[in-house]
């Protein structure tokens, strides 16, 4: 074998190793950047979803205060249906002190009991907002005491 072929083979081998290492480093850097970008995006999406849930919950509290205090339960039912149409809202409703759903945008939930463990946590928390992740969903509950009065 001639010296020219040996040098050519050696240079080809060095180039393959250099390109391989460069490709490996470049791929690893791109993977790390994509991973960090994905984590940042996921955090931003979770925050946006939580903010939307809080906003819907605040709208329910404000709307409920007016309609329930005035005894306008048809208006309250319409409010629930409208809030239930907001994208990503799975269900929204009101239960009685026994934990039975009295009003909901989902008609199949009416007269159904809430999870007793969650209900106990809400009652123990007073008027604090109860939040719990359930798979891809965020459950929000708050205890609110209303008393019947004659106007």
mmCIF file of C-alpha atoms in Angstrom:
data_model
loop_
_atom_site.group_PDB
_atom_site.id
_atom_site.type_symbol
_atom_site.label_atom_id
_atom_site.label_comp_id
_atom_site.label_asym_id
_atom_site.label_seq_id
_atom_site.Cartn_x
_atom_site.Cartn_y
_atom_site.Cartn_z
ATOM 1 C CA UNK A 1 0.000 0.000 0.000
ATOM 2 C CA UNK A 2 1.367 3.385 -0.949
ATOM 3 C CA UNK A 3 1.922 6.262 1.445
ATOM 4 C CA UNK A 4 -0.663 8.314 -0.424
ATOM 5 C CA UNK A 5 -3.400 5.731 0.280
ATOM 6 C CA UNK A 6 -2.386 5.514 3.932
ATOM 7 C CA UNK A 7 -2.539 9.298 4.377
ATOM 8 C CA UNK A 8 -5.865 9.436 2.548
ATOM 9 C CA UNK A 9 -7.291 6.712 4.755
ATOM 10 C CA UNK A 10 -5.993 8.395 7.906
ATOM 11 C CA UNK A 11 -7.432 11.781 6.863
ATOM 12 C CA UNK A 12 -10.774 10.192 5.986
ATOM 13 C CA UNK A 13 -10.846 8.521 9.396
ATOM 14 C CA UNK A 14 -9.985 11.805 11.176
ATOM 15 C CA UNK A 15 -12.707 13.643 9.203
ATOM 16 C CA UNK A 16 -15.299 10.974 10.051
ATOM 17 C CA UNK A 17 -14.425 11.167 13.745
ATOM 18 C CA UNK A 18 -14.479 14.997 13.670
ATOM 19 C CA UNK A 19 -17.847 15.123 11.903
ATOM 20 C CA UNK A 20 -19.237 12.454 14.210
ATOM 21 C CA UNK A 21 -18.158 14.354 17.327
ATOM 22 C CA UNK A 22 -19.495 17.649 15.909
ATOM 23 C CA UNK A 23 -22.820 16.010 15.056
ATOM 24 C CA UNK A 24 -23.039 14.424 18.521
ATOM 25 C CA UNK A 25 -22.313 17.735 20.284
ATOM 26 C CA UNK A 26 -24.743 19.633 18.073
ATOM 27 C CA UNK A 27 -27.492 17.058 18.600
ATOM 28 C CA UNK A 28 -26.972 17.053 22.363
ATOM 29 C CA UNK A 29 -27.114 20.862 22.552
ATOM 30 C CA UNK A 30 -30.254 20.978 20.428
ATOM 31 C CA UNK A 31 -31.858 18.296 22.586
ATOM 32 C CA UNK A 32 -31.050 20.218 25.769
ATOM 33 C CA UNK A 33 -32.423 23.459 24.317
ATOM 34 C CA UNK A 34 -35.606 21.752 23.166
ATOM 35 C CA UNK A 35 -36.024 20.100 26.539
ATOM 36 C CA UNK A 36 -35.665 23.418 28.384
ATOM 37 C CA UNK A 37 -37.986 25.128 25.919
ATOM 38 C CA UNK A 38 -40.550 22.371 26.369
ATOM 39 C CA UNK A 39 -40.398 22.642 30.157
ATOM 40 C CA UNK A 40 -40.802 26.418 29.993
ATOM 41 C CA UNK A 41 -43.758 26.095 27.619
ATOM 42 C CA UNK A 42 -45.381 23.454 29.802
ATOM 43 C CA UNK A 43 -45.028 25.680 32.871
ATOM 44 C CA UNK A 44 -46.509 28.641 30.976
ATOM 45 C CA UNK A 45 -49.449 26.537 29.760
ATOM 46 C CA UNK A 46 -50.122 25.199 33.257
ATOM 47 C CA UNK A 47 -50.055 28.731 34.665
ATOM 48 C CA UNK A 48 -52.410 29.955 31.932
ATOM 49 C CA UNK A 49 -54.801 27.063 32.620
ATOM 50 C CA UNK A 50 -54.730 27.782 36.368
ATOM 51 C CA UNK A 51 -55.318 31.489 35.724
ATOM 52 C CA UNK A 52 -58.267 30.664 33.462
ATOM 53 C CA UNK A 53 -59.722 28.315 36.076
ATOM 54 C CA UNK A 54 -59.357 30.996 38.756
ATOM 55 C CA UNK A 55 -61.020 33.532 36.476
ATOM 56 C CA UNK A 56 -63.974 31.238 35.741
ATOM 57 C CA UNK A 57 -64.279 30.459 39.432
ATOM 58 C CA UNK A 58 -64.254 34.178 40.307
ATOM 59 C CA UNK A 59 -66.938 34.807 37.667
ATOM 60 C CA UNK A 60 -69.061 32.091 39.238
ATOM 61 C CA UNK A 61 -68.663 33.596 42.699
ATOM 62 C CA UNK A 62 -69.639 37.074 41.507
ATOM 63 C CA UNK A 63 -72.555 35.837 39.413
ATOM 64 C CA UNK A 64 -73.761 33.500 42.131
ATOM 65 C CA UNK A 65 -73.702 36.213 44.760
ATOM 66 C CA UNK A 66 -76.103 38.369 42.772
ATOM 67 C CA UNK A 67 -78.452 35.733 41.433
ATOM 68 C CA UNK A 68 -78.662 33.484 44.502
ATOM 69 C CA UNK A 69 -79.089 36.358 46.952
ATOM 70 C CA UNK A 70 -81.998 37.612 44.865
ATOM 71 C CA UNK A 71 -83.492 34.137 44.495
ATOM 72 C CA UNK A 72 -83.026 34.126 40.705
ATOM 73 C CA UNK A 73 -82.187 30.450 40.352
ATOM 74 C CA UNK A 74 -83.119 30.343 36.652
ATOM 75 C CA UNK A 75 -80.585 33.100 36.062
ATOM 76 C CA UNK A 76 -78.039 31.160 38.127
ATOM 77 C CA UNK A 77 -78.662 28.008 36.050
ATOM 78 C CA UNK A 78 -78.119 30.010 32.867
ATOM 79 C CA UNK A 79 -74.889 31.406 34.319
ATOM 80 C CA UNK A 80 -73.649 27.850 34.948
ATOM 81 C CA UNK A 81 -74.505 26.785 31.406
ATOM 82 C CA UNK A 82 -72.716 29.832 29.972
ATOM 83 C CA UNK A 83 -69.626 29.322 32.138
ATOM 84 C CA UNK A 84 -69.613 25.641 31.182
ATOM 85 C CA UNK A 85 -69.265 26.651 27.513
ATOM 86 C CA UNK A 86 -65.897 28.285 28.138
ATOM 87 C CA UNK A 87 -63.140 26.201 26.522
ATOM 88 C CA UNK A 88 -61.455 23.753 28.912
ATOM 89 C CA UNK A 89 -64.206 24.044 31.556
ATOM 90 C CA UNK A 90 -65.365 20.491 32.117
ATOM 91 C CA UNK A 91 -68.025 21.119 34.755
ATOM 92 C CA UNK A 92 -69.189 23.892 37.040
ATOM 93 C CA UNK A 93 -71.900 23.721 39.670
ATOM 94 C CA UNK A 94 -73.211 24.244 43.189
ATOM 95 C CA UNK A 95 -73.822 21.669 45.869
ATOM 96 C CA UNK A 96 -75.791 21.777 49.108
ATOM 97 C CA UNK A 97 -74.279 21.306 52.604
ATOM 98 C CA UNK A 98 -74.848 17.546 52.335
ATOM 99 C CA UNK A 99 -72.553 17.393 49.303
ATOM 100 C CA UNK A 100 -75.263 16.724 46.733
ATOM 101 C CA UNK A 101 -75.030 18.681 43.486
ATOM 102 C CA UNK A 102 -78.085 20.931 43.144
ATOM 103 C CA UNK A 103 -77.044 22.927 40.079
ATOM 104 C CA UNK A 104 -74.573 22.092 37.333
ATOM 105 C CA UNK A 105 -73.939 22.805 33.678
ATOM 106 C CA UNK A 106 -73.761 18.999 33.322
ATOM 107 C CA UNK A 107 -77.307 17.706 33.875
ATOM 108 C CA UNK A 108 -76.090 14.184 34.671
ATOM 109 C CA UNK A 109 -74.300 15.512 37.764
ATOM 110 C CA UNK A 110 -77.403 17.043 39.325
ATOM 111 C CA UNK A 111 -78.545 15.092 42.427
ATOM 112 C CA UNK A 112 -75.218 13.197 42.479
ATOM 113 C CA UNK A 113 -72.985 13.305 45.588
ATOM 114 C CA UNK A 114 -69.564 14.912 45.546
ATOM 115 C CA UNK A 115 -66.496 12.992 46.613
ATOM 116 C CA UNK A 116 -66.883 12.978 50.411
ATOM 117 C CA UNK A 117 -63.128 13.282 51.041
ATOM 118 C CA UNK A 118 -62.912 16.422 48.896
ATOM 119 C CA UNK A 119 -66.069 17.824 50.496
ATOM 120 C CA UNK A 120 -64.576 17.387 53.973
ATOM 121 C CA UNK A 121 -61.415 19.201 52.886
ATOM 122 C CA UNK A 122 -63.472 22.082 51.502
ATOM 123 C CA UNK A 123 -65.592 22.371 54.636
ATOM 124 C CA UNK A 124 -62.484 22.255 56.845
ATOM 125 C CA UNK A 125 -60.864 24.977 54.738
ATOM 126 C CA UNK A 126 -63.675 27.474 55.335
ATOM 127 C CA UNK A 127 -63.759 30.019 52.534
ATOM 128 C CA UNK A 128 -60.282 29.038 51.270
ATOM 129 C CA UNK A 129 -60.019 27.834 47.691
ATOM 130 C CA UNK A 130 -59.447 24.067 47.461
ATOM 131 C CA UNK A 131 -57.361 22.992 44.451
ATOM 132 C CA UNK A 132 -56.491 19.463 43.418
ATOM 133 C CA UNK A 133 -55.016 18.065 40.242
ATOM 134 C CA UNK A 134 -56.949 15.114 38.885
ATOM 135 C CA UNK A 135 -55.060 13.807 35.888
ATOM 136 C CA UNK A 136 -55.163 16.550 33.266
ATOM 137 C CA UNK A 137 -57.895 18.408 35.155
ATOM 138 C CA UNK A 138 -57.794 20.933 37.968
ATOM 139 C CA UNK A 139 -60.575 20.637 40.549
ATOM 140 C CA UNK A 140 -61.474 23.916 42.267
ATOM 141 C CA UNK A 141 -63.914 24.058 45.171
ATOM 142 C CA UNK A 142 -64.727 26.699 47.754
ATOM 143 C CA UNK A 143 -67.081 26.605 50.665
ATOM 144 C CA UNK A 144 -69.544 29.450 50.805
ATOM 145 C CA UNK A 145 -72.236 29.777 53.408
ATOM 146 C CA UNK A 146 -75.484 31.422 52.402
ATOM 147 C CA UNK A 147 -78.381 31.894 54.727
ATOM 148 C CA UNK A 148 -81.992 32.189 53.781
ATOM 149 C CA UNK A 149 -83.468 35.598 54.439
ATOM 150 C CA UNK A 150 -86.701 37.297 53.551
ATOM 151 C CA UNK A 151 -86.256 40.378 51.392
#
